[in-house]
CSV table of C-alpha atoms and ligand atoms in Angstrom, one decimal:
chain,number,residue,atom,x,y,z
A,1,MET,CA,0.2,4.6,13.4
A,2,PHE,CA,-3.2,5.5,14.9
A,3,GLN,CA,-3.9,8.9,16.4
A,4,ILE,CA,-6.2,8.6,19.3
A,5,GLY,CA,-8.2,11.6,18.2
A,6,GLY,CA,-8.7,10.1,14.8
A,7,LEU,CA,-9.6,6.8,16.3
A,8,ILE,CA,-12.3,8.2,18.5
A,9,VAL,CA,-13.8,10.1,15.6
A,10,PHE,CA,-13.6,6.9,13.5
A,11,CYS,CA,-15.4,4.9,16.2
A,12,GLY,CA,-18.0,7.6,16.4
A,13,LEU,CA,-18.6,7.3,12.7
A,14,LEU,CA,-19.0,3.6,13.0
A,15,GLY,CA,-21.7,4.2,15.6
A,16,GLN,CA,-23.1,0.9,16.9
A,17,THR,CA,-22.0,-1.2,14.0
A,18,THR,CA,-19.8,-3.9,15.5
A,19,ALA,CA,-18.5,-5.6,12.4
A,20,LEU,CA,-15.5,-3.3,11.9
A,21,LEU,CA,-14.9,-2.7,15.6
A,22,ASP,CA,-13.4,-6.1,15.9
A,23,THR,CA,-10.5,-5.0,13.8
A,24,LEU,CA,-9.6,-2.0,15.9
A,25,PRO,CA,-6.5,-2.5,17.8
A,26,LEU,CA,-7.2,-0.6,21.0
A,27,PRO,CA,-9.7,-1.3,23.7
A,28,LEU,CA,-12.7,1.0,23.4
A,29,ASP,CA,-14.5,3.0,26.0
A,30,GLN,CA,-18.2,2.4,25.6
A,31,THR,CA,-19.2,5.9,26.7
A,32,LEU,CA,-16.9,7.3,23.9
A,33,LEU,CA,-18.8,5.2,21.4
A,34,LEU,CA,-22.2,6.3,22.6
A,35,ASP,CA,-21.2,10.0,22.7
A,36,GLY,CA,-19.5,9.7,19.4
A,37,THR,CA,-19.6,12.8,17.1
A,38,PRO,CA,-22.1,12.5,14.3
A,39,ALA,CA,-20.5,12.5,10.9
A,40,GLN,CA,-22.0,15.7,9.7
A,41,ASP,CA,-20.2,17.5,12.5
A,42,LEU,CA,-16.9,16.3,11.3
A,43,SER,CA,-14.5,18.9,10.1
A,44,PRO,CA,-12.9,18.3,6.7
A,45,THR,CA,-9.6,17.3,8.2
A,46,ASP,CA,-11.3,14.7,10.4
A,47,LEU,CA,-12.8,13.3,7.3
A,48,ALA,CA,-9.4,13.0,5.6
A,49,GLY,CA,-8.0,11.4,8.7
A,50,SER,CA,-11.0,9.0,9.1
A,51,LEU,CA,-10.6,7.9,5.5
A,52,THR,CA,-6.9,7.1,5.8
A,53,ASP,CA,-7.4,5.4,9.1
A,54,ALA,CA,-10.3,3.3,7.7
A,55,LEU,CA,-8.3,2.4,4.6
A,56,SER,CA,-5.3,1.5,6.6
A,57,ASN,CA,-7.3,-0.6,9.0
A,58,GLY,CA,-9.1,-2.2,6.1
A,59,LEU,CA,-5.9,-3.2,4.3
A,60,LEU,CA,-4.5,-4.7,7.5
A,61,SER,CA,-7.6,-6.6,8.3
A,62,GLU,CA,-7.8,-7.9,4.7
A,63,GLY,CA,-4.4,-9.5,5.3
A,64,LEU,CA,-2.1,-7.1,3.5
A,65,LEU,CA,0.9,-8.0,5.5
A,66,GLY,CA,0.5,-11.7,5.0
A,67,ILE,CA,0.1,-11.1,1.3
A,68,LEU,CA,3.3,-9.1,1.1
A,69,GLU,CA,5.2,-11.8,3.1
A,70,ASN,CA,4.0,-14.5,0.8
A,71,LEU,CA,4.6,-12.8,-2.6
A,72,PRO,CA,5.9,-15.5,-5.0
A,73,LEU,CA,9.0,-13.5,-5.7
A,74,LEU,CA,11.5,-16.3,-6.0
A,75,ASN,CA,9.2,-18.3,-8.3
A,76,ILE,CA,8.7,-15.4,-10.6
A,77,LEU,CA,12.5,-14.6,-10.7
A,78,LYS,CA,13.2,-18.3,-11.4
A,79,THR,CA,10.7,-18.6,-14.2
A,80,GLY,CA,11.9,-15.4,-15.9
A,81,GLY,CA,8.9,-13.4,-15.1
A,82,GLY,CA,6.1,-15.9,-15.6
A,83,THR,CA,3.2,-14.0,-17.3
A,84,SER,CA,4.9,-10.6,-17.2
A,85,GLY,CA,5.9,-9.7,-20.8
A,86,GLY,CA,7.6,-6.5,-19.5
A,87,LEU,CA,9.9,-8.5,-17.4
A,88,THR,CA,11.0,-10.9,-20.1
A,89,GLU,CA,11.7,-7.9,-22.4
A,90,GLY,CA,13.6,-6.2,-19.6
A,91,LEU,CA,15.6,-9.3,-18.9
A,92,LEU,CA,16.5,-9.8,-22.5
A,93,GLY,CA,17.2,-6.1,-23.0
A,94,LYS,CA,19.5,-5.3,-20.2
A,95,VAL,CA,20.0,-8.0,-17.7
A,96,ILE,CA,22.5,-10.3,-19.5
A,97,SER,CA,25.0,-9.7,-16.7
A,98,VAL,CA,22.5,-10.7,-14.0
A,99,VAL,CA,21.5,-14.0,-15.6
A,100,PRO,CA,24.3,-15.7,-13.6
A,101,LEU,CA,23.0,-13.9,-10.5
A,102,LEU,CA,19.5,-15.2,-11.1
A,103,ASN,CA,20.8,-18.8,-11.5
A,104,ASN,CA,22.7,-18.4,-8.3
A,105,ILE,CA,19.9,-17.2,-6.1
A,106,ILE,CA,19.1,-20.1,-3.8
A,107,ASP,CA,16.4,-18.5,-1.8
A,108,ILE,CA,14.7,-15.3,-1.1
A,109,LYS,CA,12.7,-14.9,2.1
A,110,ILE,CA,10.4,-12.0,2.7
A,111,THR,CA,10.2,-10.8,6.3
A,112,ASN,CA,9.0,-7.8,8.2
A,113,PRO,CA,6.2,-6.6,5.9
A,114,GLN,CA,5.1,-3.1,6.8
A,115,LEU,CA,2.3,-0.6,5.9
A,116,LEU,CA,3.5,2.9,6.7
A,117,GLU,CA,1.4,5.9,7.2
A,118,LEU,CA,-0.9,6.6,4.2
A,119,GLY,CA,-0.7,9.9,2.4
A,120,LEU,CA,-3.8,11.6,1.0
A,121,VAL,CA,-3.8,14.3,-1.7
A,122,GLN,CA,-6.8,15.8,-3.5
A,123,SER,CA,-6.7,16.7,-7.2
A,124,SER,CA,-6.7,20.4,-8.0
A,125,GLU,CA,-10.2,20.4,-9.4
A,126,GLY,CA,-11.3,18.6,-6.2
A,127,HIS,CA,-13.0,15.6,-7.8
A,128,ARG,CA,-10.3,12.9,-7.1
A,129,LEU,CA,-8.2,11.7,-4.2
A,130,TYR,CA,-4.8,10.1,-4.5
A,131,VAL,CA,-3.9,7.8,-1.7
A,132,THR,CA,-0.2,7.0,-1.3
A,133,ILE,CA,0.3,3.5,0.2
A,134,PRO,CA,3.8,3.2,1.4
A,135,LEU,CA,4.9,-0.4,1.8
A,136,GLY,CA,8.1,-2.0,3.1
A,137,ILE,CA,9.5,-5.5,3.2
A,138,ASN,CA,12.9,-7.0,4.0
A,139,LEU,CA,14.5,-9.6,1.8
A,140,ASN,CA,16.9,-12.2,2.9
A,141,VAL,CA,18.6,-13.3,-0.3
A,142,ASN,CA,20.7,-16.4,-0.3
A,143,THR,CA,23.0,-16.6,-3.3
A,144,LEU,CA,25.9,-18.9,-4.2
A,145,LEU,CA,27.9,-15.9,-5.3
A,146,VAL,CA,28.6,-14.4,-1.9
A,147,GLY,CA,29.3,-16.5,1.1
A,148,ARG,CA,26.6,-14.9,3.2
A,149,LEU,CA,23.0,-13.9,3.3
A,150,LEU,CA,22.2,-10.5,1.8
A,151,LYS,CA,19.6,-8.6,3.8
A,152,LEU,CA,17.8,-5.9,1.9
A,153,ALA,CA,15.2,-3.4,3.0
A,154,VAL,CA,12.9,-2.6,0.2
A,155,LYS,CA,10.3,0.2,0.1
A,156,LEU,CA,7.8,1.2,-2.5
A,157,ASN,CA,4.7,3.3,-2.9
A,158,ILE,CA,1.4,2.2,-4.5
A,159,THR,CA,-0.8,5.2,-5.5
A,160,ALA,CA,-4.5,4.6,-5.6
A,161,GLU,CA,-6.9,7.1,-7.2
A,162,ILE,CA,-10.3,7.3,-5.6
A,163,LEU,CA,-13.4,8.7,-7.4
A,164,ALA,CA,-17.0,9.2,-6.4
A,165,VAL,CA,-19.5,7.8,-8.8
A,166,LYS,CA,-23.3,7.5,-8.8
A,167,ASN,CA,-24.8,4.2,-9.8
A,168,GLU,CA,-28.1,3.7,-11.7
A,169,GLN,CA,-30.1,3.9,-8.5
A,170,GLY,CA,-28.5,7.2,-7.7
A,171,LYS,CA,-26.5,5.8,-4.9
A,172,ILE,CA,-23.0,7.3,-4.4
A,173,HIS,CA,-19.9,5.1,-4.1
A,174,LEU,CA,-16.3,5.6,-3.8
A,175,VAL,CA,-14.4,3.6,-6.4
A,176,LEU,CA,-10.9,2.9,-7.3
A,177,GLY,CA,-9.6,4.6,-10.4
A,178,ASP,CA,-5.9,4.2,-11.5
A,179,CYS,CA,-3.8,2.1,-9.1
A,180,ILE,CA,-0.2,2.4,-10.0
A,181,HIS,CA,3.4,2.5,-8.9
A,182,SER,CA,6.1,4.8,-10.3
A,183,PRO,CA,8.5,3.0,-12.5
A,184,TRP,CA,12.0,2.4,-11.0
A,185,SER,CA,11.0,3.9,-7.7
A,186,LEU,CA,12.0,1.0,-5.4
A,187,GLN,CA,14.2,2.2,-2.5
A,188,ILE,CA,16.6,-0.6,-1.7
A,189,SER,CA,19.2,-0.6,1.0
A,190,LEU,CA,21.5,-3.2,2.3
A,191,LEU,CA,20.8,-4.0,5.9
A,192,ASN,CA,23.8,-6.1,6.9
A,193,GLY,CA,26.5,-3.6,6.9
A,194,PHE,CA,29.3,-2.4,4.7
A,195,ALA,CA,29.4,-4.2,1.3
A,196,PRO,CA,32.7,-4.8,-0.5
A,197,LEU,CA,32.6,-3.8,-4.2
A,198,PRO,CA,31.6,-7.1,-5.7
A,199,VAL,CA,28.8,-7.5,-3.2
A,200,GLN,CA,27.6,-3.9,-3.9
A,201,SER,CA,27.5,-4.6,-7.7
A,202,LEU,CA,25.5,-7.8,-6.9
A,203,VAL,CA,23.1,-5.7,-4.9
A,204,ASN,CA,22.8,-3.2,-7.8
A,205,SER,CA,22.1,-6.0,-10.2
A,206,LEU,CA,19.6,-7.5,-7.8
A,207,GLY,CA,18.0,-4.0,-7.5
A,208,SER,CA,17.5,-3.9,-11.3
A,209,ILE,CA,15.8,-7.2,-11.3
A,210,LEU,CA,13.6,-6.3,-8.3
A,211,ASN,CA,12.6,-3.0,-10.0
A,212,GLU,CA,11.4,-5.0,-13.0
A,213,VAL,CA,9.4,-7.5,-11.0
A,214,LEU,CA,8.5,-6.5,-7.5
A,215,PRO,CA,6.4,-3.3,-8.0
A,216,GLU,CA,4.2,-5.0,-10.6
A,217,LEU,CA,3.8,-8.0,-8.3
A,218,VAL,CA,2.8,-5.8,-5.3
A,219,GLN,CA,0.5,-3.7,-7.4
A,220,GLY,CA,-1.3,-6.8,-8.7
A,221,GLU,CA,-2.0,-7.9,-5.1
A,222,VAL,CA,-2.6,-4.6,-3.3
A,223,CYS,CA,-4.9,-2.8,-5.8
A,224,PRO,CA,-7.6,-5.4,-5.7
A,225,LEU,CA,-7.4,-5.3,-1.9
A,226,VAL,CA,-7.8,-1.5,-2.0
A,227,ASN,CA,-10.9,-2.0,-4.2
A,228,GLY,CA,-12.3,-4.4,-1.7
A,229,VAL,CA,-11.7,-2.1,1.3
A,230,LEU,CA,-13.3,0.8,-0.5
A,231,SER,CA,-16.5,-1.2,-1.1
A,232,GLN,CA,-16.7,-2.0,2.6
A,233,LEU,CA,-16.1,1.4,4.1
A,234,ASP,CA,-18.6,2.9,6.5
A,235,VAL,CA,-21.5,4.3,4.6
A,236,THR,CA,-21.7,7.6,6.4
A,237,LEU,CA,-18.0,8.2,5.8
A,238,VAL,CA,-18.4,7.3,2.1
A,239,HIS,CA,-21.3,9.6,1.7
A,240,SER,CA,-19.6,12.6,3.4
A,241,ILE,CA,-16.5,12.2,1.3
A,242,ALA,CA,-18.3,11.4,-2.0
A,243,ASP,CA,-20.5,14.5,-1.5
A,244,LEU,CA,-17.4,16.7,-1.2
A,245,LEU,CA,-15.7,15.1,-4.2
A,246,ILE,CA,-18.8,15.4,-6.4
A,247,HIS,CA,-19.0,19.1,-5.7
A,248,GLY,CA,-15.2,19.5,-6.0
A,249,LEU,CA,-14.9,20.9,-2.4
A,250,GLU,CA,-11.5,20.8,-1.0
A,251,PHE,CA,-11.3,18.9,2.3
A,252,VAL,CA,-7.7,17.4,2.2
A,253,ILE,CA,-5.5,20.1,3.7
A,254,LYS,CA,-2.2,20.5,1.9
A,255,VAL,CA,0.8,20.4,4.2
B,1,LIG,C1,6.6,7.4,-1.1
B,1,LIG,O1,5.9,8.6,-1.1
B,1,LIG,C2,6.3,9.5,0.0
B,1,LIG,C3,5.3,10.7,-0.1
B,1,LIG,O2,5.1,11.1,-1.3
B,1,LIG,C4,7.7,9.9,-0.3
B,1,LIG,O3,8.1,10.7,0.8
B,1,LIG,C5,8.6,8.6,-0.3
B,1,LIG,O4,9.9,8.9,-0.6
B,1,LIG,C6,8.0,7.6,-1.3
B,1,LIG,N1,8.8,6.4,-1.2
B,1,LIG,C7,9.2,5.7,-2.2
B,1,LIG,C8,9.9,4.4,-2.0
B,1,LIG,O5,9.1,6.1,-3.4
């Protein structure tokens, strides 16, 4: 996930600050640190890479994977959505056929939480960034309806908008704007092999339920985390990026 080049630049940015270095996964060569490139010499692409690396490292060190693994998915399904009005409505509206399914789910275990490579896009007027945070989990679903465990791979994207703002003291910050998921965009695939028709329709029903519940659940956990990570980013990196955003200068190269 980490490009060595990006990592070295990132370390250079951090300079002698040690707090964040603890979270870096690779052993660091001290001479690289001391000779690190000053931030103002960074090319725009390095800045974009440094930002995604820093966000990615920040999310991981804030415990993103553990949070995904411990999402209270089963509880929420069993209680008909808890506080989520959208879910209840959805359930009443179109999920009559899956109510037996819900009643027959014995257990859902979340395994293999993943953070894939972040995507970064700059808005056309140059003032905003959109970070795509691709997440994956596996679900082991135990139901009474099929005589075996269903193993599903589930993927979704959370998209976080990042803006530069000046506070009353004139200090520039990067802040979180909208933080959303696209509706009905869960990618769900069955991991344990070929599914006979009844099982496939069960998976489809389960997919509808998951689409109602899971993205909102993930968004509710991940967005505050992004906000926290943004507020702890390296000051030099924040200033370099905020400066470009405020002036609407393009620095995220389109692929
Ligand atoms: C997440 O976003 C990436 C890049 O935009 C896209 O290729 C991928 O298909 C998306 N995944 C999901 C689950 O929507």
